[in-house]
Amino acid sequence: MSFSTTAVVGAGTMGNGIAHVLALNGLDVTLIDVSEDALRNGTDTIAENLARQVKKERITAAEREATLNRVSTHTDLAQGVADVDLVIEAVTETTEVKGPIFETLDEAAPDHAILASNTSSISITWLAAQTSRPEQVIGMHFFNPVPIMKLVEVVRGLETSNGTHDAVQALAEDLGKTPVEVNDAPGFVSNRVLMPMINEAVFCLMEGVADEEDIDTVMKLGMNHPMGPLTLADFIGLDVCLGIMEVLHRELGDDKYRPCPLLRKKVTAGHLGRKSGQGFYAYDG
Ligand code: CAA
């Protein structure tokens, strides 16, 4: 199946990035969130990031305008998905929030629609079990910043059909991304590998092995990572990192995934990284 009308649920960093890429590639997108403020922030960010692409001569001003015209907004989830071929959910990473959303999507989206989740660690099989169409539920895990990062992890739940998988893989390719098929397992591949590395960097900091800048410099210059692990943790959000470590620890039952106490302390203090202005580093504005 090919898609023409889509909806993205959640207008935050990942949601607006996904809407940006869908609309830039010619798809109509309804961006859905609970408040007009959240939607305005999301569409403002899309407009700014498209302007950045025009400035860098990656796209034309006319393409920017056409892209923005393909994005509409809605605060009502059921109405927003009533006429779409594909929904990509990108809301807060908790089962309490995602579960009811998948129940509503199942009731309100057309029978043929595929329900995808951008979750970074919640089981696709569990999300599928909240619906009556588990064969049409799949993970479509994008990376921040979505307009730039090439990878999409395409995550098969236990009952995801081949047809759903093939359609989503083809879409990811049409969006200029490289899809990688992975099975449903805690953290998939990306966060199973990335988060323990970040967590270990926080242990290094807590134990005084080196300071923030030096830990990051080791990984940037020694391993050619574009950002050091502590800068990257601030970029992702320390609450998100902690949440993923907790999923790995709980679901895999191995203490090698124990979240570092300093990571937990930072989150308790509200030091969530760039979005709160303070994480391992301080940020202006
Ligand atoms: N929208 C559009 N364009 C953007 C953008 C955005 N949001 N953010 C950056 N860009 C563009 C810039 O305009 C620039 O474009 P050109 O190549 O045309 O000049 C390019 O991206 C590079 O940006 P900058 O020059 O500003 O900065 P940089 O070279 O330091 O790169 C970065 C920035 C791409 C973020 C780079 O530091 C990087 O790759 N960092 C690692 C990011 C990463 O690991 N992301 C994954 C996080 S994990 C995740 O998302 C999933 C999860 O489950 C937790």
Tab-separated table of C-alpha atoms and ligand atoms in Angstrom:
chain	number	residue	atom	x	y	z
A	1	MET	CA	0.000	0.000	0.000
A	2	SER	CA	1.143	3.569	-0.551
A	3	PHE	CA	0.223	6.467	1.678
A	4	SER	CA	-1.124	9.906	0.803
A	5	THR	CA	-2.731	11.203	3.986
A	6	THR	CA	-0.956	10.832	7.307
A	7	ALA	CA	-1.232	11.991	10.902
A	8	VAL	CA	1.473	12.512	13.491
A	9	VAL	CA	0.396	12.418	17.137
A	10	GLY	CA	2.566	14.630	19.352
A	11	ALA	CA	4.032	17.954	18.181
A	12	GLY	CA	7.236	17.810	20.267
A	13	THR	CA	10.777	17.457	18.918
A	14	MET	CA	10.289	14.052	17.309
A	15	GLY	CA	6.691	14.624	16.191
A	16	ASN	CA	7.363	17.926	14.441
A	17	GLY	CA	10.521	16.480	12.869
A	18	ILE	CA	8.555	13.510	11.484
A	19	ALA	CA	5.783	15.809	10.187
A	20	HIS	CA	8.462	17.999	8.552
A	21	VAL	CA	9.935	15.037	6.645
A	22	LEU	CA	6.550	13.589	5.598
A	23	ALA	CA	5.294	16.952	4.295
A	24	LEU	CA	8.581	17.789	2.563
A	25	ASN	CA	8.184	14.518	0.659
A	26	GLY	CA	4.709	15.367	-0.624
A	27	LEU	CA	2.430	13.743	1.976
A	28	ASP	CA	-0.456	15.554	3.648
A	29	VAL	CA	0.088	15.554	7.408
A	30	THR	CA	-2.267	16.329	10.249
A	31	LEU	CA	-0.217	17.197	13.318
A	32	ILE	CA	-2.172	16.400	16.484
A	33	ASP	CA	-1.549	17.508	20.056
A	34	VAL	CA	-3.644	18.331	23.110
A	35	SER	CA	-3.227	22.115	23.030
A	36	GLU	CA	-3.091	24.883	20.442
A	37	ASP	CA	0.126	26.113	22.124
A	38	ALA	CA	1.877	22.781	21.579
A	39	LEU	CA	0.729	22.766	17.945
A	40	ARG	CA	1.926	26.335	17.413
A	41	ASN	CA	5.347	25.466	18.864
A	42	GLY	CA	5.499	22.414	16.600
A	43	THR	CA	4.571	24.232	13.401
A	44	ASP	CA	6.875	27.172	14.288
A	45	THR	CA	9.750	24.693	14.643
A	46	ILE	CA	8.924	23.108	11.276
A	47	ALA	CA	8.873	26.569	9.673
A	48	GLU	CA	12.248	27.464	11.250
A	49	ASN	CA	13.921	24.191	10.267
A	50	LEU	CA	12.608	24.525	6.689
A	51	ALA	CA	13.958	28.090	6.607
A	52	ARG	CA	17.347	26.716	7.686
A	53	GLN	CA	17.207	24.271	4.762
A	54	VAL	CA	16.330	27.107	2.347
A	55	LYS	CA	19.245	29.184	3.693
A	56	LYS	CA	21.596	26.224	3.149
A	57	GLU	CA	20.129	25.859	-0.386
A	58	ARG	CA	18.950	22.315	0.329
A	59	ILE	CA	15.383	23.267	-0.714
A	60	THR	CA	13.784	26.275	-2.431
A	61	ALA	CA	11.559	28.890	-0.816
A	62	ALA	CA	8.670	27.531	-2.941
A	63	GLU	CA	9.251	23.999	-1.590
A	64	ARG	CA	9.188	25.423	1.940
A	65	GLU	CA	5.831	27.097	1.273
A	66	ALA	CA	4.361	23.971	-0.320
A	67	THR	CA	5.599	21.850	2.605
A	68	LEU	CA	4.025	24.165	5.179
A	69	ASN	CA	0.748	24.116	3.231
A	70	ARG	CA	0.645	20.321	3.512
A	71	VAL	CA	0.694	20.466	7.344
A	72	SER	CA	-2.616	20.980	9.123
A	73	THR	CA	-3.263	20.736	12.859
A	74	HIS	CA	-5.896	19.262	15.167
A	75	THR	CA	-6.428	19.038	18.923
A	76	ASP	CA	-8.950	16.174	18.672
A	77	LEU	CA	-7.240	12.820	18.232
A	78	ALA	CA	-10.248	10.892	16.885
A	79	GLN	CA	-11.229	13.585	14.370
A	80	GLY	CA	-7.620	14.145	13.325
A	81	VAL	CA	-7.121	10.507	12.246
A	82	ALA	CA	-10.587	9.875	10.773
A	83	ASP	CA	-9.391	9.967	7.165
A	84	VAL	CA	-5.727	8.920	7.110
A	85	ASP	CA	-3.742	5.989	5.686
A	86	LEU	CA	-1.003	6.111	8.302
A	87	VAL	CA	-0.636	7.405	11.845
A	88	ILE	CA	2.765	7.870	13.475
A	89	GLU	CA	2.526	8.294	17.238
A	90	ALA	CA	5.297	10.314	18.913
A	91	VAL	CA	3.993	11.192	22.390
A	92	THR	CA	5.502	10.857	25.879
A	93	GLU	CA	7.351	7.589	26.454
A	94	THR	CA	5.010	5.962	28.987
A	95	THR	CA	2.566	3.099	28.598
A	96	GLU	CA	-0.008	5.154	30.569
A	97	VAL	CA	-0.041	7.773	27.809
A	98	LYS	CA	0.527	5.585	24.759
A	99	GLY	CA	-1.911	2.790	25.685
A	100	PRO	CA	-5.131	4.875	25.586
A	101	ILE	CA	-3.892	6.666	22.460
A	102	PHE	CA	-3.563	3.351	20.623
A	103	GLU	CA	-7.065	2.339	21.789
A	104	THR	CA	-8.460	5.588	20.347
A	105	LEU	CA	-6.463	5.274	17.132
A	106	ASP	CA	-7.856	1.781	16.660
A	107	GLU	CA	-11.435	3.019	17.095
A	108	ALA	CA	-11.112	6.197	15.028
A	109	ALA	CA	-8.691	5.512	12.166
A	110	PRO	CA	-9.978	3.863	8.966
A	111	ASP	CA	-9.800	0.040	8.915
A	112	HIS	CA	-6.994	0.028	6.365
A	113	ALA	CA	-4.791	2.501	8.285
A	114	ILE	CA	-1.412	1.449	9.643
A	115	LEU	CA	-0.666	2.542	13.208
A	116	ALA	CA	3.044	3.199	13.743
A	117	SER	CA	4.869	4.290	16.878
A	118	ASN	CA	8.079	6.279	17.149
A	119	THR	CA	8.659	4.757	20.590
A	120	SER	CA	12.308	4.369	21.569
A	121	SER	CA	11.788	1.514	24.024
A	122	ILE	CA	8.164	0.508	24.624
A	123	SER	CA	7.192	-2.892	23.227
A	124	ILE	CA	5.493	-2.742	19.825
A	125	THR	CA	3.807	-6.067	20.656
A	126	TRP	CA	2.290	-4.420	23.757
A	127	LEU	CA	1.067	-1.372	21.776
A	128	ALA	CA	-0.404	-3.726	19.152
A	129	ALA	CA	-2.237	-5.617	21.902
A	130	GLN	CA	-4.132	-2.400	22.775
A	131	THR	CA	-5.766	-2.588	19.329
A	132	SER	CA	-7.909	-4.995	17.321
A	133	ARG	CA	-5.470	-4.773	14.361
A	134	PRO	CA	-2.097	-5.985	15.731
A	135	GLU	CA	-0.964	-6.982	12.239
A	136	GLN	CA	-1.175	-3.276	11.229
A	137	VAL	CA	0.891	-1.974	14.162
A	138	ILE	CA	4.617	-1.361	13.724
A	139	GLY	CA	7.529	0.650	15.128
A	140	MET	CA	8.924	3.464	13.031
A	141	HIS	CA	11.769	4.816	15.139
A	142	PHE	CA	13.285	8.062	13.856
A	143	PHE	CA	16.335	9.901	15.210
A	144	ASN	CA	16.835	13.499	16.297
A	145	PRO	CA	17.208	15.792	14.328
A	146	VAL	CA	14.734	13.916	12.106
A	147	PRO	CA	15.302	15.990	8.926
A	148	ILE	CA	19.028	15.110	9.086
A	149	MET	CA	19.409	11.634	10.550
A	150	LYS	CA	19.241	8.873	7.942
A	151	LEU	CA	18.178	5.907	10.084
A	152	VAL	CA	14.681	4.555	10.703
A	153	GLU	CA	14.468	1.425	12.843
A	154	VAL	CA	11.453	-0.480	11.498
A	155	VAL	CA	10.329	-2.611	14.418
A	156	ARG	CA	8.199	-5.696	13.923
A	157	GLY	CA	5.838	-6.652	16.743
A	158	LEU	CA	4.971	-10.319	17.207
A	159	GLU	CA	1.981	-10.067	14.863
A	160	THR	CA	3.105	-7.330	12.437
A	161	SER	CA	2.233	-8.523	8.919
A	162	ASN	CA	4.667	-8.618	6.019
A	163	GLY	CA	2.383	-6.203	4.142
A	164	THR	CA	2.608	-3.630	6.957
A	165	HIS	CA	6.358	-4.057	7.192
A	166	ASP	CA	6.903	-3.727	3.439
A	167	ALA	CA	4.715	-0.607	3.166
A	168	VAL	CA	6.506	1.143	6.029
A	169	GLN	CA	9.941	0.145	4.771
A	170	ALA	CA	9.074	1.534	1.307
A	171	LEU	CA	7.828	4.760	2.889
A	172	ALA	CA	11.056	5.191	4.879
A	173	GLU	CA	13.012	4.817	1.633
A	174	ASP	CA	10.742	7.331	-0.139
A	175	LEU	CA	11.512	9.773	2.682
A	176	GLY	CA	15.228	9.431	1.872
A	177	LYS	CA	15.926	7.367	4.977
A	178	THR	CA	17.656	4.026	5.418
A	179	PRO	CA	15.287	1.574	7.113
A	180	VAL	CA	16.749	-1.225	9.223
A	181	GLU	CA	14.460	-4.073	10.227
A	182	VAL	CA	14.686	-5.077	13.873
A	183	ASN	CA	12.608	-7.340	16.066
A	184	ASP	CA	10.693	-6.146	19.092
A	185	ALA	CA	13.135	-6.232	22.023
A	186	PRO	CA	13.813	-3.711	24.819
A	187	GLY	CA	15.541	-0.638	23.372
A	188	PHE	CA	15.579	-2.318	19.916
A	189	VAL	CA	19.167	-2.081	18.600
A	190	SER	CA	19.772	1.676	18.818
A	191	ASN	CA	19.038	2.234	22.478
A	192	ARG	CA	20.263	-1.205	23.587
A	193	VAL	CA	23.702	-0.050	22.445
A	194	LEU	CA	23.561	3.753	22.854
A	195	MET	CA	22.031	4.097	26.323
A	196	PRO	CA	24.449	1.811	28.216
A	197	MET	CA	27.277	3.859	26.659
A	198	ILE	CA	25.723	7.119	27.876
A	199	ASN	CA	25.011	5.547	31.296
A	200	GLU	CA	28.643	4.414	31.549
A	201	ALA	CA	29.814	7.943	30.720
A	202	VAL	CA	27.692	9.196	33.649
A	203	PHE	CA	29.304	6.566	35.915
A	204	CYS	CA	32.735	7.843	34.777
A	205	LEU	CA	31.682	11.361	35.755
A	206	MET	CA	30.201	10.257	39.109
A	207	GLU	CA	33.322	8.266	40.008
A	208	GLY	CA	35.639	11.158	39.086
A	209	VAL	CA	37.378	9.322	36.246
A	210	ALA	CA	37.264	12.601	34.268
A	211	ASP	CA	35.160	15.755	34.046
A	212	GLU	CA	32.299	16.385	31.575
A	213	GLU	CA	34.359	18.031	28.830
A	214	ASP	CA	37.116	15.440	28.977
A	215	ILE	CA	34.708	12.486	28.824
A	216	ASP	CA	33.072	14.048	25.768
A	217	THR	CA	36.420	14.880	24.156
A	218	VAL	CA	37.603	11.269	24.522
A	219	MET	CA	34.571	9.982	22.631
A	220	LYS	CA	34.590	12.771	20.008
A	221	LEU	CA	38.269	12.643	19.134
A	222	GLY	CA	38.978	9.025	20.012
A	223	MET	CA	35.887	7.460	18.429
A	224	ASN	CA	34.844	10.186	15.965
A	225	HIS	CA	31.387	10.603	17.527
A	226	PRO	CA	29.800	13.906	16.410
A	227	MET	CA	28.814	14.669	20.011
A	228	GLY	CA	30.286	13.336	23.244
A	229	PRO	CA	27.944	11.102	25.290
A	230	LEU	CA	27.122	13.725	27.935
A	231	THR	CA	26.346	16.387	25.298
A	232	LEU	CA	24.241	13.808	23.494
A	233	ALA	CA	22.413	12.901	26.717
A	234	ASP	CA	21.556	16.595	27.180
A	235	PHE	CA	20.383	16.720	23.537
A	236	ILE	CA	18.138	13.640	23.938
A	237	GLY	CA	16.865	14.611	27.416
A	238	LEU	CA	18.099	13.056	30.668
A	239	ASP	CA	14.559	11.962	31.576
A	240	VAL	CA	14.336	10.091	28.254
A	241	CYS	CA	17.740	8.440	28.874
A	242	LEU	CA	16.721	7.411	32.401
A	243	GLY	CA	13.377	6.063	31.173
A	244	ILE	CA	15.099	3.901	28.557
A	245	MET	CA	17.676	2.566	31.063
A	246	GLU	CA	14.795	1.657	33.386
A	247	VAL	CA	13.092	-0.289	30.577
A	248	LEU	CA	16.346	-2.135	29.753
A	249	HIS	CA	16.955	-2.922	33.452
A	250	ARG	CA	13.394	-4.081	34.135
A	251	GLU	CA	12.763	-6.008	30.933
A	252	LEU	CA	16.182	-7.673	30.572
A	253	GLY	CA	16.621	-8.201	34.329
A	254	ASP	CA	20.373	-7.715	34.214
A	255	ASP	CA	22.116	-5.299	36.599
A	256	LYS	CA	24.506	-4.242	33.862
A	257	TYR	CA	21.630	-1.940	32.823
A	258	ARG	CA	21.324	-0.325	36.303
A	259	PRO	CA	20.745	3.431	35.761
A	260	CYS	CA	23.604	5.489	37.179
A	261	PRO	CA	22.527	7.190	40.447
A	262	LEU	CA	23.870	10.524	39.161
A	263	LEU	CA	21.570	10.291	36.109
A	264	ARG	CA	18.630	9.672	38.446
A	265	LYS	CA	19.686	12.567	40.715
A	266	LYS	CA	19.872	14.996	37.791
A	267	VAL	CA	16.375	14.032	36.635
A	268	THR	CA	15.014	14.361	40.197
A	269	ALA	CA	16.472	17.889	40.325
A	270	GLY	CA	14.769	18.784	37.035
A	271	HIS	CA	18.086	19.001	35.192
A	272	LEU	CA	16.770	17.421	32.008
A	273	GLY	CA	19.337	18.712	29.506
A	274	ARG	CA	18.896	21.299	26.761
A	275	LYS	CA	15.134	21.493	27.102
A	276	SER	CA	15.322	22.619	30.762
A	277	GLY	CA	18.426	24.803	30.283
A	278	GLN	CA	20.559	22.585	32.542
A	279	GLY	CA	21.848	19.040	32.294
A	280	PHE	CA	25.489	18.021	32.326
A	281	TYR	CA	26.059	21.482	30.832
A	282	ALA	CA	24.212	24.821	31.170
A	283	TYR	CA	22.357	26.266	28.154
A	284	ASP	CA	21.180	29.811	27.418
A	285	GLY	CA	17.668	30.586	26.226
B	1	CAA	N1	16.325	20.567	10.820
B	1	CAA	C1	16.946	20.778	9.636
B	1	CAA	N2	18.274	20.830	9.498
B	1	CAA	C2	19.037	20.675	10.613
B	1	CAA	C3	18.474	20.449	11.876
B	1	CAA	C4	17.053	20.399	11.948
B	1	CAA	N3	16.431	20.184	13.121
B	1	CAA	N4	19.487	20.337	12.791
B	1	CAA	C5	20.632	20.467	12.111
B	1	CAA	N5	20.364	20.682	10.797
B	1	CAA	C6	21.335	20.794	9.708
B	1	CAA	C7	22.183	22.046	9.712
B	1	CAA	O1	21.530	23.118	9.060
B	1	CAA	C8	23.387	21.579	8.917
B	1	CAA	O2	23.053	21.546	7.542
B	1	CAA	P1	24.154	21.517	6.339
B	1	CAA	O3	24.823	20.171	6.379
B	1	CAA	O4	23.323	21.704	5.131
B	1	CAA	O5	25.090	22.641	6.642
B	1	CAA	C9	23.574	20.142	9.391
B	1	CAA	O6	22.295	19.750	9.920
B	1	CAA	C10	24.592	20.026	10.500
B	1	CAA	O7	24.221	20.893	11.559
B	1	CAA	P2	25.188	21.969	12.223
B	1	CAA	O8	26.192	22.459	11.216
B	1	CAA	O9	24.338	22.981	12.920
B	1	CAA	O10	25.902	21.205	13.411
B	1	CAA	P3	26.738	19.890	13.456
B	1	CAA	O11	27.579	19.679	12.249
B	1	CAA	O12	27.347	19.933	14.801
B	1	CAA	O13	25.627	18.725	13.445
B	1	CAA	C11	24.091	17.278	14.509
B	1	CAA	C12	24.558	18.724	14.350
B	1	CAA	C13	23.552	16.763	13.161
B	1	CAA	C14	22.978	17.285	15.533
B	1	CAA	C15	25.338	16.397	14.943
B	1	CAA	O14	25.936	16.963	16.082
B	1	CAA	C16	24.971	14.971	15.252
B	1	CAA	O15	24.817	14.141	14.371
B	1	CAA	N6	24.830	14.667	16.567
B	1	CAA	C17	24.422	13.322	17.032
B	1	CAA	C18	22.922	13.215	16.933
B	1	CAA	C19	22.427	11.886	17.386
B	1	CAA	O16	23.151	10.990	17.814
B	1	CAA	N7	21.096	11.737	17.308
B	1	CAA	C20	20.437	10.538	17.758
B	1	CAA	C21	19.953	10.731	19.163
B	1	CAA	S1	19.119	9.305	19.748
B	1	CAA	C22	17.546	9.502	19.185
B	1	CAA	O17	17.167	10.460	18.583
B	1	CAA	C23	16.584	8.407	19.405
B	1	CAA	C24	16.325	7.882	20.733
B	1	CAA	O18	15.596	6.922	20.792
B	1	CAA	C25	16.845	8.437	21.998
